[in-house]
Coordinates of N, CA and C and ligand atoms in Angstrom, one line a residue:
M89 N 11.6 -46.8 -24.1 CA 11.9 -46.7 -22.6 C 12.5 -48.0 -22.1
K90 N 13.6 -47.8 -21.4 CA 14.2 -49.0 -20.9 C 14.8 -48.7 -19.5
P91 N 14.4 -49.4 -18.4 CA 14.9 -49.1 -17.1 C 16.3 -49.6 -16.9
K92 N 17.1 -48.8 -16.2 CA 18.4 -49.2 -15.9 C 18.7 -49.0 -14.4
I93 N 19.4 -50.0 -13.8 CA 19.8 -49.9 -12.4 C 21.2 -49.4 -12.2
D94 N 21.4 -48.4 -11.4 CA 22.7 -48.0 -11.0 C 23.2 -48.9 -9.8
K95 N 24.0 -49.9 -10.0 CA 24.3 -50.8 -9.0 C 25.1 -50.2 -7.9
E96 N 25.8 -49.1 -8.2 CA 26.6 -48.4 -7.1 C 25.6 -47.8 -6.1
K97 N 24.5 -47.3 -6.6 CA 23.5 -46.6 -5.7 C 22.6 -47.6 -5.0
C98 N 22.2 -48.7 -5.7 CA 21.2 -49.6 -5.2 C 21.6 -50.2 -3.9
I99 N 20.6 -50.2 -2.9 CA 20.9 -50.8 -1.6 C 20.2 -52.1 -1.4
G100 N 19.6 -52.6 -2.5 CA 19.0 -53.9 -2.4 C 17.7 -54.0 -1.5
C101 N 17.0 -52.9 -1.5 CA 15.8 -52.9 -0.6 C 14.6 -53.8 -1.1
G102 N 14.6 -54.1 -2.4 CA 13.6 -55.0 -3.0 C 12.3 -54.3 -3.4
T103 N 12.2 -53.0 -3.2 CA 11.0 -52.3 -3.5 C 10.6 -52.4 -5.0
C104 N 11.6 -52.2 -5.8 CA 11.3 -52.3 -7.3 C 10.8 -53.7 -7.7
A105 N 11.4 -54.7 -7.1 CA 11.0 -56.1 -7.4 C 9.6 -56.4 -6.9
S106 N 9.3 -55.9 -5.7 CA 7.9 -56.1 -5.2 C 6.9 -55.3 -6.0
L107 N 7.2 -54.2 -6.5 CA 6.3 -53.4 -7.3 C 6.1 -54.0 -8.7
C108 N 7.2 -54.5 -9.2 CA 7.2 -55.0 -10.6 C 8.1 -56.1 -10.8
G109 N 7.7 -57.3 -10.4 CA 8.5 -58.5 -10.4 C 8.8 -59.1 -11.8
E110 N 8.0 -58.6 -12.8 CA 8.3 -59.0 -14.2 C 9.5 -58.3 -14.8
V111 N 9.8 -57.2 -14.2 CA 10.9 -56.4 -14.8 C 12.1 -56.3 -13.9
F112 N 11.9 -56.3 -12.6 CA 13.1 -56.2 -11.7 C 13.2 -57.5 -10.8
E113 N 14.4 -57.8 -10.5 CA 14.7 -59.0 -9.6 C 15.9 -58.6 -8.8
L114 N 15.9 -59.1 -7.5 CA 17.1 -59.0 -6.7 C 18.0 -60.1 -6.9
K115 N 19.3 -59.8 -7.1 CA 20.3 -60.8 -7.2 C 21.6 -60.4 -6.5
D116 N 22.1 -61.2 -5.7 CA 23.3 -60.8 -5.0 C 23.3 -59.5 -4.3
G117 N 22.1 -59.2 -3.7 CA 22.0 -57.9 -3.0 C 21.7 -56.7 -3.8
H118 N 21.5 -56.8 -5.1 CA 21.3 -55.7 -6.0 C 20.1 -56.0 -6.9
A119 N 19.4 -55.0 -7.3 CA 18.4 -55.2 -8.3 C 19.0 -55.3 -9.7
Q120 N 18.3 -56.1 -10.5 CA 18.7 -56.1 -11.9 C 17.4 -56.2 -12.8
V121 N 17.6 -55.8 -14.0 CA 16.4 -55.7 -14.9 C 16.4 -57.1 -15.6
I122 N 15.2 -57.8 -15.5 CA 15.1 -59.1 -16.1 C 14.2 -59.1 -17.3
A123 N 13.5 -58.0 -17.6 CA 12.7 -58.0 -18.7 C 13.5 -58.1 -20.0
K124 N 13.1 -59.1 -20.8 CA 13.9 -59.4 -22.0 C 13.5 -58.6 -23.2
D125 N 12.3 -58.2 -23.3 CA 11.9 -57.5 -24.5 C 10.9 -56.3 -24.2
D126 N 10.7 -55.5 -25.3 CA 10.0 -54.3 -25.1 C 8.5 -54.6 -24.7
T127 N 8.0 -55.7 -25.1 CA 6.6 -56.0 -24.8 C 6.4 -56.0 -23.3
V128 N 7.3 -56.7 -22.6 CA 7.2 -56.8 -21.1 C 7.4 -55.4 -20.5
I129 N 8.3 -54.6 -21.0 CA 8.5 -53.2 -20.5 C 7.2 -52.4 -20.8
E130 N 6.7 -52.5 -22.0 CA 5.5 -51.7 -22.3 C 4.3 -52.1 -21.4
K131 N 4.1 -53.4 -21.2 CA 3.0 -53.8 -20.4 C 3.1 -53.3 -19.0
N132 N 4.4 -53.2 -18.5 CA 4.6 -52.8 -17.1 C 5.0 -51.3 -16.9
K133 N 4.7 -50.5 -17.9 CA 5.4 -49.2 -17.8 C 4.9 -48.4 -16.6
D134 N 3.6 -48.5 -16.2 CA 3.1 -47.8 -15.0 C 3.8 -48.2 -13.8
E135 N 4.0 -49.6 -13.7 CA 4.7 -50.1 -12.5 C 6.2 -49.7 -12.5
I136 N 6.8 -49.6 -13.6 CA 8.2 -49.2 -13.7 C 8.3 -47.8 -13.2
K137 N 7.4 -46.9 -13.7 CA 7.4 -45.5 -13.2 C 7.2 -45.4 -11.7
Q138 N 6.3 -46.3 -11.2 CA 6.2 -46.3 -9.7 C 7.4 -46.7 -9.0
A139 N 8.1 -47.7 -9.6 CA 9.4 -48.2 -9.0 C 10.4 -47.1 -9.0
V140 N 10.5 -46.4 -10.1 CA 11.5 -45.2 -10.2 C 11.2 -44.2 -9.1
E141 N 9.9 -43.9 -8.9 CA 9.6 -42.9 -7.9 C 9.8 -43.5 -6.5
A142 N 9.6 -44.8 -6.3 CA 9.6 -45.4 -5.0 C 11.0 -45.8 -4.5
C143 N 12.0 -45.9 -5.4 CA 13.3 -46.3 -5.1 C 13.9 -45.2 -4.1
P144 N 14.3 -45.7 -2.9 CA 14.7 -44.7 -1.9 C 16.1 -44.0 -2.2
V145 N 16.8 -44.5 -3.2 CA 18.1 -43.9 -3.5 C 18.2 -43.5 -5.0
Q146 N 17.1 -43.4 -5.6 CA 17.0 -43.0 -7.0 C 18.0 -43.7 -7.9
A147 N 18.0 -45.1 -7.7 CA 19.0 -45.9 -8.5 C 18.4 -46.3 -9.9
I148 N 17.1 -46.1 -10.1 CA 16.5 -46.6 -11.4 C 16.4 -45.4 -12.3
S149 N 16.9 -45.5 -13.5 CA 16.7 -44.4 -14.5 C 16.0 -45.1 -15.7
L150 N 15.4 -44.2 -16.5 CA 14.8 -44.6 -17.7 C 15.5 -44.1 -18.9
E151 N 15.8 -45.0 -19.9 CA 16.6 -44.5 -21.0 C 15.6 -44.4 -22.2
Ligands
SF4_480 FE1 17.7 -51.1 -5.5 FE2 16.1 -49.0 -5.7 FE3 15.3 -51.5 -6.4 FE4 15.6 -50.8 -3.8 S1 14.1 -49.9 -5.2 S2 16.3 -52.7 -4.9 S3 17.4 -49.5 -4.0 S4 16.9 -50.3 -7.4

C-alpha cells in the first residue's frame, strides 16, 4: 500500500497532514507524501486510511 496525492484535486486544506504528519506534509499549497519507506507507511496505515476518508476532495488514493 502506498498513498498518492492527486495534486490537481488537492486544495491544500491540511487535513491529511494533521491526521498523519509522518506521511503527509503541506508544501506550496499542496499535500505531498513524505514517508520514505514501507515501515513508516505500515506503522501509519490506520491514519492513512482516515486521511483518505477525510480528504474533502478525494485527492488521496492508495496503490
Ligand atoms: Fe489535499 Fe486532501 Fe490532504 Fe486536504 S486532505 S491537503 S485536499 S490531499
